C-alpha positions as semicolon CSV with decimal commas, in nm:
position;residue;x (nm);y (nm);z (nm)
1;M;0,039;-0,079;-1,296
2;G;-0,341;-0,089;-1,281
3;A;-0,371;-0,175;-1,649
4;N;-0,134;-0,447;-1,632
5;M;-0,292;-0,599;-1,323
6;A;-0,621;-0,582;-1,509
7;R;-0,462;-0,753;-1,823
8;R;-0,330;-1,043;-1,588
9;L;-0,666;-1,100;-1,409
10;K;-0,834;-1,124;-1,768
11;D;-0,551;-1,358;-1,879
12;V;-0,645;-1,608;-1,598
13;G;-1,009;-1,589;-1,628
14;Y;-1,153;-1,300;-1,434
15;T;-1,416;-1,068;-1,586
16;I;-1,280;-0,707;-1,578
17;A;-1,631;-0,542;-1,559
18;A;-1,550;-0,173;-1,542
19;I;-1,230;0,053;-1,594
20;Y;-1,216;0,410;-1,471
21;D;-0,929;0,650;-1,508
22;V;-0,886;1,032;-1,475
23;R;-0,760;1,020;-1,834
24;A;-1,086;0,886;-2,000
25;D;-0,888;0,810;-2,338
26;A;-0,667;0,571;-2,140
27;A;-0,974;0,409;-1,978
28;K;-1,167;0,357;-2,300
29;E;-0,846;0,195;-2,481
30;L;-0,804;-0,034;-2,204
31;A;-1,168;-0,116;-2,170
32;N;-1,186;-0,193;-2,547
33;E;-0,883;-0,431;-2,521
34;L;-1,035;-0,626;-2,215
35;G;-1,411;-0,624;-2,308
36;A;-1,495;-0,389;-2,030
37;E;-1,709;-0,095;-1,977
38;A;-1,525;0,238;-1,972
39;T;-1,700;0,454;-1,729
40;T;-1,648;0,807;-1,638
41;Q;-1,846;0,750;-1,303
42;L;-1,678;0,590;-0,998
43;A;-2,022;0,469;-0,854
44;R;-2,064;0,275;-1,194
45;V;-1,746;0,088;-1,116
46;T;-1,891;-0,030;-0,800
47;E;-2,214;-0,115;-0,936
48;L;-2,056;-0,343;-1,202
49;S;-1,776;-0,521;-0,955
50;D;-1,753;-0,756;-0,674
51;V;-1,390;-0,671;-0,592
52;I;-1,248;-0,315;-0,698
53;I;-0,866;-0,251;-0,712
54;T;-0,748;0,117;-0,687
55;V;-0,402;0,213;-0,795
56;V;-0,367;0,603;-0,753
57;T;-0,086;0,864;-0,713
58;D;-0,125;0,991;-0,343
59;D;-0,307;1,033;-0,038
60;K;-0,523;1,298;-0,165
61;A;-0,635;1,108;-0,479
62;Q;-0,714;0,790;-0,246
63;L;-0,944;0,984;-0,025
64;A;-1,092;1,152;-0,319
65;V;-1,222;0,837;-0,488
66;F;-1,400;0,743;-0,165
67;T;-1,531;1,081;-0,031
68;N;-1,624;1,302;-0,345
69;K;-1,963;1,394;-0,252
70;K;-2,099;1,398;-0,614
71;D;-1,962;1,055;-0,721
72;N;-1,736;0,794;-0,526
73;L;-1,674;0,423;-0,500
74;L;-1,879;0,383;-0,184
75;M;-2,202;0,475;-0,346
76;G;-2,404;0,135;-0,348
77;A;-2,079;-0,046;-0,199
78;K;-2,261;-0,272;0,037
79;G;-2,083;-0,616;0,028
80;R;-1,805;-0,495;-0,194
81;V;-1,433;-0,555;-0,131
82;F;-1,193;-0,271;-0,212
83;V;-0,817;-0,355;-0,249
84;N;-0,610;-0,039;-0,246
85;C;-0,259;-0,066;-0,392
86;A;-0,106;0,277;-0,391
87;T;0,199;0,372;-0,157
88;I;0,029;0,618;0,067
89;A;0,044;0,707;0,447
90;P;-0,082;0,436;0,681
91;K;-0,347;0,670;0,851
92;T;-0,507;0,705;0,505
93;H;-0,560;0,328;0,467
94;I;-0,701;0,321;0,809
95;E;-0,928;0,602;0,721
96;V;-1,042;0,418;0,396
97;E;-1,122;0,111;0,608
98;K;-1,342;0,310;0,833
99;L;-1,525;0,461;0,554
100;A;-1,582;0,141;0,370
101;K;-1,701;-0,030;0,683
102;K;-1,960;0,239;0,723
103;A;-2,090;0,183;0,389
104;G;-2,121;-0,180;0,443
105;A;-1,817;-0,270;0,251
106;A;-1,462;-0,384;0,328
107;S;-1,114;-0,253;0,242
108;L;-0,772;-0,408;0,216
109;E;-0,420;-0,272;0,154
110;G;-0,256;-0,445;-0,123
111;C;0,103;-0,274;-0,123
112;M;0,312;-0,348;-0,415
113;A;0,688;-0,400;-0,411
114;S;0,732;-0,468;-0,776
115;S;0,692;-0,285;-1,111
116;I;0,518;-0,289;-1,447
117;T;0,648;-0,591;-1,582
118;Q;0,563;-0,807;-1,264
119;A;0,208;-0,659;-1,279
120;R;0,179;-0,794;-1,629
121;N;0,323;-1,134;-1,555
122;G;0,147;-1,202;-1,236
123;T;0,459;-1,183;-1,001
124;L;0,399;-0,889;-0,780
125;Y;0,521;-0,883;-0,440
126;L;0,217;-0,786;-0,216
127;M;0,200;-0,673;0,145
128;I;-0,166;-0,714;0,269
129;G;-0,297;-0,526;0,542
130;G;-0,656;-0,522;0,703
131;N;-0,910;-0,785;0,836
132;D;-0,782;-1,128;0,791
133;S;-1,120;-1,273;0,697
134;V;-1,171;-1,005;0,421
135;F;-0,812;-1,104;0,304
136;E;-0,929;-1,473;0,276
137;K;-1,225;-1,375;0,088
138;V;-1,021;-1,212;-0,186
139;R;-0,706;-1,420;-0,163
140;P;-0,780;-1,634;-0,482
141;V;-0,788;-1,318;-0,691
142;L;-0,476;-1,171;-0,533
143;S;-0,297;-1,485;-0,568
144;K;-0,311;-1,457;-0,944
145;L;-0,124;-1,126;-0,924
146;S;0,140;-1,277;-0,696
147;D;0,280;-1,609;-0,845
148;D;-0,008;-1,799;-0,700
149;G;0,033;-1,647;-0,341
150;K;0,403;-1,720;-0,318
151;L;0,491;-1,361;-0,328
152;M;0,233;-1,245;-0,085
153;T;0,251;-1,165;0,270
154;Y;-0,016;-1,086;0,516
155;I;0,127;-0,814;0,749
156;G;-0,157;-0,725;1,002
157;K;-0,426;-0,482;1,052
158;A;-0,502;-0,174;0,850
159;G;-0,201;0,043;0,822
160;K;0,075;-0,226;0,899
161;A;0,119;-0,310;0,542
162;A;0,172;0,048;0,438
163;Q;0,420;0,100;0,716
164;V;0,612;-0,200;0,587
165;K;0,583;-0,085;0,217
166;A;0,727;0,267;0,334
167;L;1,024;0,106;0,493
168;V;1,090;-0,125;0,177
169;N;1,094;0,187;-0,045
170;M;1,297;0,385;0,203
171;V;1,577;0,125;0,221
172;M;1,561;0,074;-0,154
173;N;1,577;0,456;-0,226
174;I;1,898;0,463;0,021
175;N;2,053;0,181;-0,174
176;T;1,984;0,342;-0,508
177;A;2,141;0,686;-0,402
178;G;2,446;0,494;-0,246
179;L;2,491;0,299;-0,576
180;A;2,479;0,616;-0,778
181;E;2,756;0,777;-0,551
182;G;2,984;0,460;-0,565
183;L;2,967;0,447;-0,942
184;G;2,996;0,828;-0,987
185;L;3,306;0,837;-0,796
186;G;3,439;0,533;-0,974
187;S;3,393;0,695;-1,299
188;A;3,564;1,023;-1,156
189;L;3,866;0,801;-1,050
190;G;3,878;0,641;-1,408
191;V;3,780;0,311;-1,298
192;D;3,643;0,048;-1,541
193;L;3,269;0,068;-1,427
194;P;3,174;-0,296;-1,568
195;I;3,435;-0,430;-1,357
196;L;3,350;-0,215;-1,057
197;M;2,997;-0,344;-1,076
198;K;3,126;-0,700;-1,096
199;V;3,333;-0,641;-0,791
200;F;3,006;-0,477;-0,604
201;S;2,819;-0,800;-0,704
202;Q;3,058;-1,028;-0,561
203;T;3,135;-0,825;-0,223
204;G;2,937;-0,650;0,036
205;A;2,852;-0,375;-0,189
206;N;2,604;-0,608;-0,370
207;S;2,238;-0,504;-0,360
208;R;1,913;-0,554;-0,552
209;V;1,927;-0,211;-0,707
210;L;2,275;-0,312;-0,843
211;A;2,102;-0,556;-1,085
212;T;1,793;-0,355;-1,151
213;D;1,956;0,004;-1,178
214;G;2,329;-0,029;-1,239
215;E;2,345;-0,081;-1,619
216;D;2,094;0,203;-1,662
217;M;2,313;0,442;-1,457
218;L;2,601;0,355;-1,678
219;N;2,394;0,383;-1,985
220;R;2,189;0,679;-1,877
221;D;1,871;0,497;-1,963
222;H;1,623;0,620;-1,718
223;S;1,294;0,494;-1,882
224;C;1,054;0,525;-1,597
225;F;0,948;0,214;-1,398
226;F;0,957;0,400;-1,064
227;S;0,982;0,754;-1,082
228;A;1,207;0,999;-0,872
229;S;0,899;1,199;-0,778
230;H;0,745;0,878;-0,629
231;A;1,071;0,792;-0,460
232;A;1,057;1,133;-0,297
233;K;0,698;1,078;-0,191
234;D;0,756;0,734;-0,035
235;S;1,085;0,834;0,143
236;G;0,883;1,145;0,288
237;I;0,621;0,897;0,429
238;A;0,885;0,697;0,602
239;L;1,045;0,995;0,750
240;T;0,705;1,115;0,876
241;L;0,686;0,770;1,051
242;A;1,014;0,808;1,203
243;R;0,942;1,168;1,331
244;E;0,636;1,031;1,490
245;Q;0,868;0,772;1,673
246;K;1,120;1,043;1,761
247;L;1,388;0,867;1,561
248;N;1,664;1,039;1,345
249;L;1,727;0,884;1,008
250;P;2,013;1,063;0,852
251;L;2,067;0,831;0,551
252;A;1,691;0,835;0,469
253;A;1,694;1,231;0,506
254;A;2,002;1,244;0,270
255;A;1,841;1,025;0,014
256;L;1,508;1,208;0,019
257;A;1,698;1,546;-0,020
258;Q;1,840;1,402;-0,352
259;Y;1,525;1,284;-0,492
260;K;1,358;1,614;-0,409
261;K;1,649;1,780;-0,598
262;M;1,582;1,580;-0,905
263;V;1,214;1,709;-0,890
264;Q;1,354;2,068;-0,848
265;L;1,572;2,024;-1,147
266;G;1,297;1,871;-1,372
267;L;1,423;1,510;-1,346
268;G;1,118;1,390;-1,135
269;E;0,971;1,188;-1,398
270;L;1,302;0,993;-1,473
271;D;1,323;0,650;-1,317
272;K;1,495;0,660;-0,979
273;S;1,816;0,534;-1,131
274;G;1,831;0,880;-1,275
275;I;1,967;0,998;-0,947
276;A;2,308;0,917;-1,104
277;E;2,260;1,225;-1,306
278;L;2,341;1,427;-0,970
279;T;2,655;1,210;-0,893
280;F;2,845;1,154;-1,224
281;K;3,081;1,441;-1,331
282;G;2,945;1,628;-1,645
283;R;2,583;1,500;-1,609
284;G;2,262;1,660;-1,510
285;P;2,086;1,976;-1,641
286;K;2,316;2,230;-1,767
287;K;2,336;2,560;-1,601
288;K;2,228;2,858;-1,799
289;P;2,493;3,115;-1,819
290;A;2,430;3,418;-1,610
291;A;2,310;3,736;-1,814
292;K;2,605;3,963;-1,841
293;K;2,581;4,312;-1,703
294;K;2,659;4,606;-1,904
295;P;2,969;4,803;-1,797
296;A;2,902;5,096;-1,594
297;A;3,038;5,332;-1,871
298;A;2,795;5,188;-2,116
299;R;2,480;5,244;-1,907
300;K;2,259;5,544;-1,982
301;P;2,272;5,806;-1,718
302;A;1,979;5,864;-1,526
303;K;1,768;6,150;-1,625
304;K;1,747;6,448;-1,392
305;K;1,405;6,541;-1,272
306;K;1,299;6,884;-1,349
307;K;1,245;7,098;-1,049
């Protein structure tokens, strides 16, 4: 995601000053492509840049790039703006905003509801959270990532965009799990699945995931655009919010259990469409046959201890 966002901004005339990645080879390759500096120091990214976009894996990684005592993005960060695009807990975005403000910098949430292709084409759907004046300052940059701003919505203060993003992914994950069950049952019943998908598309069973994941479920093509492990993480964030509000969300909990099962079975890096591997008969990891025990008569008798 981050690499394609950088490519898009380069295409529309912005200078990509520095690239940092925990995988140094990946950073070097992209930096060479974009004419940027590949740095192994987070502080160097801040030194060279006015706006810094972060795309990380989880809450721990997000806090680490801002708080590591030896090297972090807030070193020399006065006047800089950070746009943090990962799907993480709302409280983490709030904490990052506080840290940035203390360093004389500013922070925004730029939560994304799109995938790799949209990042490259500049058609990301962005949910923005944070100070509205900071948003206005970097609106021109973010607009180039979101179809000239047509696909960008300001949600509210820090943490609010992350809440909305968690709800988006929670509902998407439920829909994906439901589609997999419908197609799996249809397959077991011997229904023509392309016809079933056509009927779904023309009735109340229609959904966005039918268009994005349906064919992949039929063809078992689970090339990763949004992994099952990330689906589990994001549904977990939403359910944490629900518990804080003392709400019971059984469908979200059931979907989370399915994605967790994928991770446990070693399918976590498949696309979320891979949840169909749990619902279609004859699919999924093959169970290893249990080791056969020797018949009692074939076992060696225990040696008697000498008195």
